[in-house]
CSV table of C-alpha atoms and ligand atoms in Angstrom, one decimal:
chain,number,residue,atom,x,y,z
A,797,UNK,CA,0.0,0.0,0.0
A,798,UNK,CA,1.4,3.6,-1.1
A,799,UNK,CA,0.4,6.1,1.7
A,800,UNK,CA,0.3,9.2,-0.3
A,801,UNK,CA,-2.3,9.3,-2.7
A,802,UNK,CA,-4.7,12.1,-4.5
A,803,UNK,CA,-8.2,11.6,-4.0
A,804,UNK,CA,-10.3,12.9,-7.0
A,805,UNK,CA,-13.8,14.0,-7.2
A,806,UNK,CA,-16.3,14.1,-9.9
A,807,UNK,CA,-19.8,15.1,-10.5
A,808,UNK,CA,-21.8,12.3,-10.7
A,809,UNK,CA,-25.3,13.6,-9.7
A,810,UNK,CA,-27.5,12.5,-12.4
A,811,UNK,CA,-25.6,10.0,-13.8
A,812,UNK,CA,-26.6,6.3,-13.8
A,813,UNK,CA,-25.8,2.9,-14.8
A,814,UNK,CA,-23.7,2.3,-18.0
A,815,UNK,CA,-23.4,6.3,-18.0
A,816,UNK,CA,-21.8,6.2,-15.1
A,817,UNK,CA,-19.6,3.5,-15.5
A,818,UNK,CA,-18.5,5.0,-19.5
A,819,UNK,CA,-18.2,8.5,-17.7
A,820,UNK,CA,-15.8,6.9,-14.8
A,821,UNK,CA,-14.0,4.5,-17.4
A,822,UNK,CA,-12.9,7.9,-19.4
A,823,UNK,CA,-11.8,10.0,-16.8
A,824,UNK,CA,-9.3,7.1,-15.3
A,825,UNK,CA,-7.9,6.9,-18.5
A,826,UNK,CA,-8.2,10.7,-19.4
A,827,UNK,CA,-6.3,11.2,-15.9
A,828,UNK,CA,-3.9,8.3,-16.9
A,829,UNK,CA,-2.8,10.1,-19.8
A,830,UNK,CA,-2.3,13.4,-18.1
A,831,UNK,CA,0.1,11.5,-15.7
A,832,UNK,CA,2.2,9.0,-17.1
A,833,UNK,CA,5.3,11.5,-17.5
A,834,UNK,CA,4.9,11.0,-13.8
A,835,UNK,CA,7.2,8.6,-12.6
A,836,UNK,CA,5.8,5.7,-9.9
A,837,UNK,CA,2.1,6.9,-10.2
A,838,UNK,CA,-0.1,4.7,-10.8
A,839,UNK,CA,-4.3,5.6,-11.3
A,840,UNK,CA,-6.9,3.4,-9.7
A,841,UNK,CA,-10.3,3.2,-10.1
A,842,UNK,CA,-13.0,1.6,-7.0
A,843,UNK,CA,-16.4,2.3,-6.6
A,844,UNK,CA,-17.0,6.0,-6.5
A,845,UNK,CA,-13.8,7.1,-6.2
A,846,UNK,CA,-10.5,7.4,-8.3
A,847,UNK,CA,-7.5,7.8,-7.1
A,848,UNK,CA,-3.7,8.7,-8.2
A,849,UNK,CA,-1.0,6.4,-6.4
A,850,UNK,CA,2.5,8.1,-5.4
A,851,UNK,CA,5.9,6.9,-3.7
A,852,UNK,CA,6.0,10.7,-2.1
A,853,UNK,CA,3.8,13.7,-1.7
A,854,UNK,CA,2.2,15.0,-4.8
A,855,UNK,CA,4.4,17.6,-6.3
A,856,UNK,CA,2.6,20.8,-7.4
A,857,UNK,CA,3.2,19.9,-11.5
A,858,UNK,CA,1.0,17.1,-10.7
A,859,UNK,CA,-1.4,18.6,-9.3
A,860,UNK,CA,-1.5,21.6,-11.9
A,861,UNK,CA,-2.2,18.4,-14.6
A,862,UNK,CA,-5.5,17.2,-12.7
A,863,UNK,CA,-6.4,20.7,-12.6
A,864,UNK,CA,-6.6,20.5,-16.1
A,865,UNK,CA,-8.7,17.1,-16.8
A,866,UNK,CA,-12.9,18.0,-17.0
A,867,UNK,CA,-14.9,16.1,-14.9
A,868,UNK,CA,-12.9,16.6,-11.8
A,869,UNK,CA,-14.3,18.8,-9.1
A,870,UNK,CA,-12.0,18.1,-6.5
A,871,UNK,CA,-8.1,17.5,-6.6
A,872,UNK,CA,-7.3,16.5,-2.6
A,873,UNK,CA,-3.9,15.2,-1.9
A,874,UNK,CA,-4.4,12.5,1.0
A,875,UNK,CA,-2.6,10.2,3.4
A,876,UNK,CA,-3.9,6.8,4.0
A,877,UNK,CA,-3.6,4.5,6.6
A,878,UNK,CA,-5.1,1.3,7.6
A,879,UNK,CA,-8.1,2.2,9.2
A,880,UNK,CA,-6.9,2.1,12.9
A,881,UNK,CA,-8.0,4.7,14.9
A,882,UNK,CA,-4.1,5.1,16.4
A,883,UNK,CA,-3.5,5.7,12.7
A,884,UNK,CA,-6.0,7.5,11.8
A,885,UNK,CA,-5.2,10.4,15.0
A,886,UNK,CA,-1.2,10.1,13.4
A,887,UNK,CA,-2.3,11.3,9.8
A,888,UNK,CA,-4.4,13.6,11.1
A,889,UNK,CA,-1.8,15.4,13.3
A,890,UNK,CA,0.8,15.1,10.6
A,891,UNK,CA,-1.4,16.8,8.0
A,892,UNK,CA,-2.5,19.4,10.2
A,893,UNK,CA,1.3,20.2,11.2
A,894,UNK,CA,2.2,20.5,7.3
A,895,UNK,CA,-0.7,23.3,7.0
A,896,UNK,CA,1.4,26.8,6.9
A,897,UNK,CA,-0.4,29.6,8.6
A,898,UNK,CA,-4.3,27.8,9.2
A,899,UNK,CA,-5.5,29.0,12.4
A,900,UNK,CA,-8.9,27.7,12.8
A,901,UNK,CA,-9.9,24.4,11.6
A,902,UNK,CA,-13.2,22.0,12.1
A,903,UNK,CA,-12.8,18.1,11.5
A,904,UNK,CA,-15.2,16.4,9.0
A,905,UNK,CA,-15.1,13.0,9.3
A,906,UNK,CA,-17.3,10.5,6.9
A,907,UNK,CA,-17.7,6.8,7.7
A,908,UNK,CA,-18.4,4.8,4.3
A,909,UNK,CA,-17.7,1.3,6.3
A,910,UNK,CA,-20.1,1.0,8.9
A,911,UNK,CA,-18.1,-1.5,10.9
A,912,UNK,CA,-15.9,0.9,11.6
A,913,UNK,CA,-16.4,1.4,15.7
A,914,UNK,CA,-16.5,5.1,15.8
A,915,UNK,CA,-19.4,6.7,14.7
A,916,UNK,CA,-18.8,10.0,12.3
A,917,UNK,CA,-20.4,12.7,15.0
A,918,UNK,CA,-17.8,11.4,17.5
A,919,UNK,CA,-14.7,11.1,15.2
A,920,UNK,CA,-15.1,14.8,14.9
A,921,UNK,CA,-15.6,15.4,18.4
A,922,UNK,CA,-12.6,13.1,19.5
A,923,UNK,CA,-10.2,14.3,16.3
A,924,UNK,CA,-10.7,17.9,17.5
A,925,UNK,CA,-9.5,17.6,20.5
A,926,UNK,CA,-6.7,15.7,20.0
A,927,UNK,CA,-5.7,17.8,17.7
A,928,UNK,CA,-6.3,21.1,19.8
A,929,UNK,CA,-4.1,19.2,22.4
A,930,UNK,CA,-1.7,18.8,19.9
A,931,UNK,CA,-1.5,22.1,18.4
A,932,UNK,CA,-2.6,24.8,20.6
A,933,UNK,CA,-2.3,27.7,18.5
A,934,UNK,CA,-5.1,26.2,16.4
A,935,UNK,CA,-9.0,27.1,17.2
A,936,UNK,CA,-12.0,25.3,16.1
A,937,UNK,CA,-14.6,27.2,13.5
A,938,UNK,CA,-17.1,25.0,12.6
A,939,UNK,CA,-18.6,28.0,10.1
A,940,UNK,CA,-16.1,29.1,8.7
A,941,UNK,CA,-13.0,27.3,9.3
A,942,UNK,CA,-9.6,27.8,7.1
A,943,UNK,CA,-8.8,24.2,7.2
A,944,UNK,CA,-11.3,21.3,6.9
A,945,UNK,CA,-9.9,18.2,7.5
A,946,UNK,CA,-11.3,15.4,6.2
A,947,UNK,CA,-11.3,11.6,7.1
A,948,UNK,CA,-12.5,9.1,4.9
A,949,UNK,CA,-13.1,5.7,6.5
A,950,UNK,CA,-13.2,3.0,3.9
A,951,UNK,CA,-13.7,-0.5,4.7
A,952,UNK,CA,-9.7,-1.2,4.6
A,953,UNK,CA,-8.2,2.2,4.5
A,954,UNK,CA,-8.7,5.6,5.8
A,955,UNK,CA,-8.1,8.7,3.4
A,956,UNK,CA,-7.2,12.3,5.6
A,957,UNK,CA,-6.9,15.3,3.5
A,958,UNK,CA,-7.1,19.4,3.8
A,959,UNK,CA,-9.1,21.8,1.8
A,960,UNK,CA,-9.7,20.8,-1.8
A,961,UNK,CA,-8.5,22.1,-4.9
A,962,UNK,CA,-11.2,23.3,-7.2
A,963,UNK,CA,-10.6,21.0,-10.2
A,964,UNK,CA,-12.2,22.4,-13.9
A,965,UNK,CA,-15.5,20.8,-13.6
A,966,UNK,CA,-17.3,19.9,-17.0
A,967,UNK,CA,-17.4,16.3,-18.7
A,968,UNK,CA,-14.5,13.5,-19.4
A,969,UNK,CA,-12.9,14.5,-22.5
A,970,UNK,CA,-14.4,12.0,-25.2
A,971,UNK,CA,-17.6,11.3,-23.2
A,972,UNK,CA,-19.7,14.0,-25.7
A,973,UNK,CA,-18.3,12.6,-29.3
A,974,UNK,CA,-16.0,14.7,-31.9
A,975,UNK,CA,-16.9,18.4,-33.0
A,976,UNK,CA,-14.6,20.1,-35.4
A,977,UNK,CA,-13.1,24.0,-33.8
A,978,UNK,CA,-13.0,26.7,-36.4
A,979,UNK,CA,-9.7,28.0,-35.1
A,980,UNK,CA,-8.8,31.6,-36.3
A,981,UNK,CA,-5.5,33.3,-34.5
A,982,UNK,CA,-8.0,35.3,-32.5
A,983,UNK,CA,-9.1,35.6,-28.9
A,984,UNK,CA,-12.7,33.8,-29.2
A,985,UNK,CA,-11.9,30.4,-31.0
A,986,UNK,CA,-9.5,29.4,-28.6
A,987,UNK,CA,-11.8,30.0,-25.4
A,988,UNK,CA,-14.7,28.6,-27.7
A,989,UNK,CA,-12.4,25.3,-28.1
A,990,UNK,CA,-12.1,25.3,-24.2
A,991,UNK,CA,-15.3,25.6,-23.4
A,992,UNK,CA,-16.0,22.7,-25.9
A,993,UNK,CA,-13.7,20.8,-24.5
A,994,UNK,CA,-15.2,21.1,-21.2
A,995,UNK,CA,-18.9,19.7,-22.2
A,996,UNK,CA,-16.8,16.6,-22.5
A,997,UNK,CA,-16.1,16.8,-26.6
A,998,UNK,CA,-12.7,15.2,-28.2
A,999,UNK,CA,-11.8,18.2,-30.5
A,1000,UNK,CA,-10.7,18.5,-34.0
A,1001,UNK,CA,-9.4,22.0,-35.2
A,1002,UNK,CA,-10.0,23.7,-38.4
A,1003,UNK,CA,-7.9,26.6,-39.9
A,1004,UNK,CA,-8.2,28.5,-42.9
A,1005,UNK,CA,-4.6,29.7,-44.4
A,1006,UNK,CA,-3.6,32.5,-47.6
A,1007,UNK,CA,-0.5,31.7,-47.6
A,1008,UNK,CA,1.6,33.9,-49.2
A,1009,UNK,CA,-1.3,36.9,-48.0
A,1010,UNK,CA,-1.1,35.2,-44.7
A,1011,UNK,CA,2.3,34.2,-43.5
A,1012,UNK,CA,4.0,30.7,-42.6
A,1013,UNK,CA,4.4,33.1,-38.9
A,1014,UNK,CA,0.7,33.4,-38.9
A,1015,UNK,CA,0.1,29.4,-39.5
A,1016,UNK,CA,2.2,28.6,-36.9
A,1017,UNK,CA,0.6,31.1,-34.4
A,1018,UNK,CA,-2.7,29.1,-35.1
A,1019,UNK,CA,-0.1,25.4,-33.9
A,1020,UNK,CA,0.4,27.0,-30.9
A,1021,UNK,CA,-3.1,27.6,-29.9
A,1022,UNK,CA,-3.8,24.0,-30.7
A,1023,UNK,CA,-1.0,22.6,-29.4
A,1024,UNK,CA,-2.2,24.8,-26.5
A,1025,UNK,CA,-5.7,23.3,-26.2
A,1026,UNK,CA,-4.5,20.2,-26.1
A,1027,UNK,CA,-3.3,20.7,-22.4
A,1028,UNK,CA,-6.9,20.3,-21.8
A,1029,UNK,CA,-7.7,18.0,-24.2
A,1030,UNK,CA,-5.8,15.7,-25.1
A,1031,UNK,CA,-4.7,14.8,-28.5
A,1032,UNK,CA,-5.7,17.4,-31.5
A,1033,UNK,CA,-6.0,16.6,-34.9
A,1034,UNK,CA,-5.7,20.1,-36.6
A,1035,UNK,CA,-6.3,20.5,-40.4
A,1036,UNK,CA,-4.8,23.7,-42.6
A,1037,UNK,CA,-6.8,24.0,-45.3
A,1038,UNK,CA,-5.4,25.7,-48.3
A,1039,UNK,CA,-7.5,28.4,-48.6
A,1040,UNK,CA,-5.5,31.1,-51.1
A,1041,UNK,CA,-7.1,30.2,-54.3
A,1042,UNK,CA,-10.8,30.7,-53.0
A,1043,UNK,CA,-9.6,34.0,-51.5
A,1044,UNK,CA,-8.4,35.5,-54.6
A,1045,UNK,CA,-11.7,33.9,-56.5
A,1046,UNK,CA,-14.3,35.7,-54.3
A,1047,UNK,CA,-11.7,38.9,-54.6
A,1048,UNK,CA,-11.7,39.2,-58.4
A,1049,UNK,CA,-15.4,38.0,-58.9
A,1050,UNK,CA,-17.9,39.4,-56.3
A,1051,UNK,CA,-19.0,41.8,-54.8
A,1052,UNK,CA,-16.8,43.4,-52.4
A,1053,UNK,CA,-19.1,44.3,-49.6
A,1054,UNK,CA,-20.0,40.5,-49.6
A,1055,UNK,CA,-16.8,39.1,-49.7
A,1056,UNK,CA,-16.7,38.5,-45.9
A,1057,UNK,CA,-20.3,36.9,-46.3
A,1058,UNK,CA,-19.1,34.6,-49.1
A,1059,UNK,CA,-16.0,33.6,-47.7
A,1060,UNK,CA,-17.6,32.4,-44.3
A,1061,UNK,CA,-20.0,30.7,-46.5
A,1062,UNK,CA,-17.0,29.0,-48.0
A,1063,UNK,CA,-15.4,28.0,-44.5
A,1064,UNK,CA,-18.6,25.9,-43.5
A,1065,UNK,CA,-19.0,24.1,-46.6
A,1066,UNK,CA,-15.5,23.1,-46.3
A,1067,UNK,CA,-15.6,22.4,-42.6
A,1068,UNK,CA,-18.9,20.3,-43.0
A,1069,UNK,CA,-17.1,18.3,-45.6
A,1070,UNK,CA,-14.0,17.3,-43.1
A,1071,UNK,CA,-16.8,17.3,-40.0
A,1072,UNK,CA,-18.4,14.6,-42.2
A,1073,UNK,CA,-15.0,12.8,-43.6
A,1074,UNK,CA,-13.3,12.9,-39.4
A,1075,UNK,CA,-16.8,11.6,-37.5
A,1076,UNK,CA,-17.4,15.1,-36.2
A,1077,UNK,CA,-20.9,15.7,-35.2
A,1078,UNK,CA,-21.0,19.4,-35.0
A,1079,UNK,CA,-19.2,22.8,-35.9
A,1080,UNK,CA,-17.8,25.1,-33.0
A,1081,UNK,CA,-16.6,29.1,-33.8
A,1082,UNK,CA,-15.6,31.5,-31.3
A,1083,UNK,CA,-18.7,33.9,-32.9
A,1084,UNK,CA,-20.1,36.1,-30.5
A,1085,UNK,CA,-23.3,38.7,-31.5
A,1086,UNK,CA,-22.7,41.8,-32.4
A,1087,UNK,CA,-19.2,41.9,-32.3
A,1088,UNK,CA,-18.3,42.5,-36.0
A,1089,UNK,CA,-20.1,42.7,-39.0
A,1090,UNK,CA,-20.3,39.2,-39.5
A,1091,UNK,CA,-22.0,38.2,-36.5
A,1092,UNK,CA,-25.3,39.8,-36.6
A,1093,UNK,CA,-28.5,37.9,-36.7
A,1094,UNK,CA,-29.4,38.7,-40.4
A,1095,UNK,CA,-25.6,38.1,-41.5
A,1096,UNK,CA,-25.6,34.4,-39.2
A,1097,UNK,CA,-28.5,33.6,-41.5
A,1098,UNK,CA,-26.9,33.8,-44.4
A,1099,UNK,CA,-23.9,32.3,-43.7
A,1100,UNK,CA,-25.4,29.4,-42.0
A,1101,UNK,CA,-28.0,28.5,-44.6
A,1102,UNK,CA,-25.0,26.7,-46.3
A,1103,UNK,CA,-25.0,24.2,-43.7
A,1104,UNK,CA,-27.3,21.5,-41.8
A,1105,UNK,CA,-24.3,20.9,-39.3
A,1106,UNK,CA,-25.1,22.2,-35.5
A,1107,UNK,CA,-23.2,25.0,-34.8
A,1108,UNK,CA,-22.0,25.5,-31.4
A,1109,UNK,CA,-21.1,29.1,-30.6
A,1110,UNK,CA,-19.8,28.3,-26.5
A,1111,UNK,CA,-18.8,32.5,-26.1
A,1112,UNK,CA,-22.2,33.6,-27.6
A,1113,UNK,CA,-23.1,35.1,-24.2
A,1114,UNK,CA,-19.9,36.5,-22.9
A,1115,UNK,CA,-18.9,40.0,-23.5
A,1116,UNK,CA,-15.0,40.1,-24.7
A,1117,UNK,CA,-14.1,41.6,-21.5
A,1118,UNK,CA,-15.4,37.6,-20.0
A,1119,UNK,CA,-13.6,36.2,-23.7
A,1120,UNK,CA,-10.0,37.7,-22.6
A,1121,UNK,CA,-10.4,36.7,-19.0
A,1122,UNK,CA,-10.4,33.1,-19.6
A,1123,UNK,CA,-8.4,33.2,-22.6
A,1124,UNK,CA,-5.6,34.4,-19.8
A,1125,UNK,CA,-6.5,31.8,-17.5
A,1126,UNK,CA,-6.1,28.5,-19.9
A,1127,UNK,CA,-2.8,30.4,-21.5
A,1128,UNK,CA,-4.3,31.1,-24.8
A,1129,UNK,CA,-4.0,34.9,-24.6
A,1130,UNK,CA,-0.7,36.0,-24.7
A,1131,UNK,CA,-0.3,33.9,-28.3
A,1132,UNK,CA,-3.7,35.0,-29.5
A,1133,UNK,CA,-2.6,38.9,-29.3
A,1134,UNK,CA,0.2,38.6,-31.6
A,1135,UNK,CA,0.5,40.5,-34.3
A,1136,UNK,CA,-0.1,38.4,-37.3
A,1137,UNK,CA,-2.5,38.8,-40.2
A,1138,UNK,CA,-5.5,36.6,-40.3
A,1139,UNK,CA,-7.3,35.6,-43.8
A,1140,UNK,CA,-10.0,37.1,-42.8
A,1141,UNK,CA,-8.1,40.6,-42.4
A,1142,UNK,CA,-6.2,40.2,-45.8
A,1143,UNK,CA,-9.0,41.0,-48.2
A,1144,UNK,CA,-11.1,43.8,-45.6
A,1145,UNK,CA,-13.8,45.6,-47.8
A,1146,UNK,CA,-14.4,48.8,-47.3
A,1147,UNK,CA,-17.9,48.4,-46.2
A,1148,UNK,CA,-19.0,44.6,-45.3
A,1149,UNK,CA,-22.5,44.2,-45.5
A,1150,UNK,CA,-24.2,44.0,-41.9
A,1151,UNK,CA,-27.6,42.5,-43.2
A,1152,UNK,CA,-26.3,40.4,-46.4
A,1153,UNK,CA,-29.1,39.0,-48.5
A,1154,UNK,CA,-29.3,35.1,-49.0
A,1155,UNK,CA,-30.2,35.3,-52.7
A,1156,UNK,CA,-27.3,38.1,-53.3
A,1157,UNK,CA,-24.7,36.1,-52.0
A,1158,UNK,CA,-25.9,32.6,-53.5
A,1159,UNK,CA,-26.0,34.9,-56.9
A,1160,UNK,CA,-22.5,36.4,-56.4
A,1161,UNK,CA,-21.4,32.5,-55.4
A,1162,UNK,CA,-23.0,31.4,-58.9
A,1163,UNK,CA,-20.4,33.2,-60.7
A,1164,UNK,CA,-17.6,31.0,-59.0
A,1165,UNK,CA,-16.9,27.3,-59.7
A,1166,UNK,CA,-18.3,26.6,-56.2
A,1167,UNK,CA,-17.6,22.7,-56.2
A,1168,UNK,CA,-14.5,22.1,-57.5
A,1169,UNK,CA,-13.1,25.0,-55.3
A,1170,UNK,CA,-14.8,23.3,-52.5
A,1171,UNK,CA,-13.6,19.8,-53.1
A,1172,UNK,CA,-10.2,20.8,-54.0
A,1173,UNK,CA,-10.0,22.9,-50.6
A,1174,UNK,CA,-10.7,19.8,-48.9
A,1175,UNK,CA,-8.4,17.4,-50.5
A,1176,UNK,CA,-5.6,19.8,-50.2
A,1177,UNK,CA,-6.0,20.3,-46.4
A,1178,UNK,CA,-3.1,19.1,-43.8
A,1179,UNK,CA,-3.5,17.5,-41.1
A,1180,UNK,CA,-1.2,17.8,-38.1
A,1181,UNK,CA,-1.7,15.7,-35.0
A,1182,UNK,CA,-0.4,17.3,-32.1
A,1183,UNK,CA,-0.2,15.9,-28.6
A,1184,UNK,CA,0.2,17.1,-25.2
A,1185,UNK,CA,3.7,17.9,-24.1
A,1186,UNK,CA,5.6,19.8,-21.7
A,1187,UNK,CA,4.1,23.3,-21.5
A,1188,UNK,CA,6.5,25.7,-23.7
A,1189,UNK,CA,6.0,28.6,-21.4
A,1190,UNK,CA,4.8,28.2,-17.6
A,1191,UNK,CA,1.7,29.7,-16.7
A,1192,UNK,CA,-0.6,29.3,-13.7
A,1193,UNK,CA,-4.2,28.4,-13.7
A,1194,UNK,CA,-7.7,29.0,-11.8
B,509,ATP,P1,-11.6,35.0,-33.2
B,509,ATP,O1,-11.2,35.9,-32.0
B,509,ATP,O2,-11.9,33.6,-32.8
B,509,ATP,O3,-10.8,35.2,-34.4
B,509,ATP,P2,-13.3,37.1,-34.1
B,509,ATP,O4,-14.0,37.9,-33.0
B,509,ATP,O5,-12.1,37.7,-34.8
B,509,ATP,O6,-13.0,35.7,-33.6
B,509,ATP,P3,-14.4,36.6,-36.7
B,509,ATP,O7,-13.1,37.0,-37.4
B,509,ATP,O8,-15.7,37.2,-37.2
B,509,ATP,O9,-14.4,36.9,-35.2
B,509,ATP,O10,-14.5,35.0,-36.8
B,509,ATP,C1,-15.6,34.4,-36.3
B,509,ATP,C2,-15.2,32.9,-36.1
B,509,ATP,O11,-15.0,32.3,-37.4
B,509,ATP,C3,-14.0,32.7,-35.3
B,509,ATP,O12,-14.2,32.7,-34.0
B,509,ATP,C4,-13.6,31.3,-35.8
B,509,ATP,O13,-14.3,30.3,-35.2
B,509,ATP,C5,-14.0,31.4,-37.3
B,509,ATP,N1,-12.8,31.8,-38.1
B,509,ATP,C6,-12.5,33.0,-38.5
B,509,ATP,N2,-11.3,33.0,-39.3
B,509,ATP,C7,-10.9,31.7,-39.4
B,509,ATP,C8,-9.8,31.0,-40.0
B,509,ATP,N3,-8.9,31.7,-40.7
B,509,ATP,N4,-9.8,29.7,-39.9
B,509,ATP,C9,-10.7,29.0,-39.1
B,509,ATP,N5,-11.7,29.6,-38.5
B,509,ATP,C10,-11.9,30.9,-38.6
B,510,MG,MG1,-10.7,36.7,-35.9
């Protein structure tokens, strides 16, 4: 028996059954994969519970990983014993001595194996003194205390463990199925990704690339972001598509204030066609209303007729105040602001259209050879697999 371990918590309310057990299978192996660089730990499923398995305390890198798997809402490095109550009143002490600074504490003890002698009510009573004995310094707060210590009693081993860390919340990456990410170089895709990611989706990325009007500087800007995203989920398969020729098509050919209108048009046709190709059940952009001219209502119509996909627009409701915020928390930001051109920046009219007209744009399409520029978009699109490595810059979350 290894006597340091992490005890991890998950939502489970309303799930049942074969749910349940799908939703714990993934996040042991989601949490398996965020740890193996880890040397000696070792993930373990029971009933209920998961836990990590270490030779020593759980360093902090560690714990920044499970901060980053969905489904977990509470990371709590523990010591276990056998469940003795000599034991039991040894981890307690030890824990409490290792708290820096904690001056009032209540004891919140939980007895899941009812042969255990000591009933819960009297475990507090009798672990709070001791511990007051122990540790004078210390005062009890029952409301509002700055340490809770917790003792598990299981029916061979007893878990003690401090406050919890807040883990991300959300669903087991996988559990949801496969959307494909419209990923620009922007602020909002990123975040939109994320907060994809946390409903518990397995995400594919799209990107759209002029090169030469957008630069090899600009594609690798939109690697980054991925490679980024996959912190939180796991592997990323992120396709470039070539996207140059229909560019300078809708340029010389329509009219300039739909350009924009046409081009998004464009982008969902070809990301419906790899959706369909890679198993992907639904589109996600980092579209947010109002923002520019091609996310009002009217101009969402008209770009969306092109497609029967879903479209899941996870930033919809946040102002870009909310956007930046968490795109600093999950370490998107600082890459999203750099300079470089995006393709939908390259070709700017003068005056986009706010309300474009269906039929005017599926006229102004009509003079372009709209399926062979679609199908050869597709077959020319790379695919990069990226894969969660060690973080190129450190940054701290929640
Ligand atoms: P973002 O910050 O995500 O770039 P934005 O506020 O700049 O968003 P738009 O430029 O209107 O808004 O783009 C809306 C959405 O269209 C983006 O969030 C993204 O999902 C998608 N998109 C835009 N440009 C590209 C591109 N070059 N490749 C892939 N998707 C794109
Ligand atoms: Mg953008």
């Amino acid at each position: 028996m290894k006597r340091n371990c992490v005890l991890l918590r998950y939502g489970e309310l309303a799930l049942k059954g074969k749910n349940k057990a799908d939703f714990e299978d993934r996040l042991a192996n989601n949490i398996r994969e965020k740890t193996a660089r880890f040397a000696g730990v070792s993930v373990v499923k029971t009933p209920g519970r998961i836990f990590v398995e270490l030779e020593d305390e759980a360093p902090e890198a560690l714990i920044d990983e499970l901060k980053t798997v969905f489904g977990l809402v509470g990371i709590c490095p523990a010591i276990r014993v056998e469940n003795d109550w000599e034991k039991i009143k040894e981890a307690a002490l030890e824990l409490v001595r290792k708290q820096e600074g904690v001056r009032t504490f209540k004891v919140n003890s939980k007895r899941a194996d009812k042969k255990f002698p000591i009933r819960s009510q009297e475990m507090n009573h009798r672990l709070g003194g001791f511990i007051l004995g122990n540790v004078p310094e210390l005062k009890v707060d029952v409301h509002n205390p700055e340490l809770t210590l917790h003792v598990e009693v299981r029916s061979k081993y007893a878990y003690i463990y401090g406050n919890d860390i807040p883990g991300p919340g959300g669903l087991p990456v996988g559990a949801s199925g496969r959307v494909l990410l419209l990923l620009s170089g922007g602020i909002d895709s990123p975040v939109a990704g994320y907060l994809a990611l946390k409903r518990g989706v397995e995400l594919h990325a799209i990107h759209f690339h002029s090169y030469p009007f957008t630069s090899e500087r600009a594609k690798q800007k939109v690697i980054d972001l991925a490679q980024i995203l996959t912190r939180y989920g796991g592997k990323i398969h992120l396709h470039i598509v070539p996207f140059t020729e229909i560019q300078t098509e809708i340029n010389k050919h329509c009219y300039d204030s739909y350009s924009i209108t046409i081009m998004r048009r464009f982008m969902l046709r070809i990301s419906e066609a790899v959706a369909k190709k890679h198993g992907a059940l639904a589109l996600v952009t980092g579209e947010s209303l109002g923002q520019v001219a091609s996310q009002t209502l009217e101009s969402m119509n008209t770009i969306n007729e092109v497609t029967n996909m879903p479209i899941l627009r996870p930033v919809i409701g946040m102002d870009k105040q909310e956007i930046m915020t968490i795109a600093k928390r999950i370490g998107t930001y600082e890459t999203s602001i750099l300079p470089y051109e995006d393709c939908c920046t390259v070709f700017l009219p003068k005056a986009p259209k706010t309300r474009p007209d269906k039929q005017v744009a599926a006229r102004e399409e009509a003079k372009l050879d709209l399926e062979r520029l679609v199908r050869e978009a597709v077959e020319g699109t790379e695919v990069i697999e990226l894969n969660p490595g060690e973080p190129e810059e450190e940054f701290s979350f929640f």
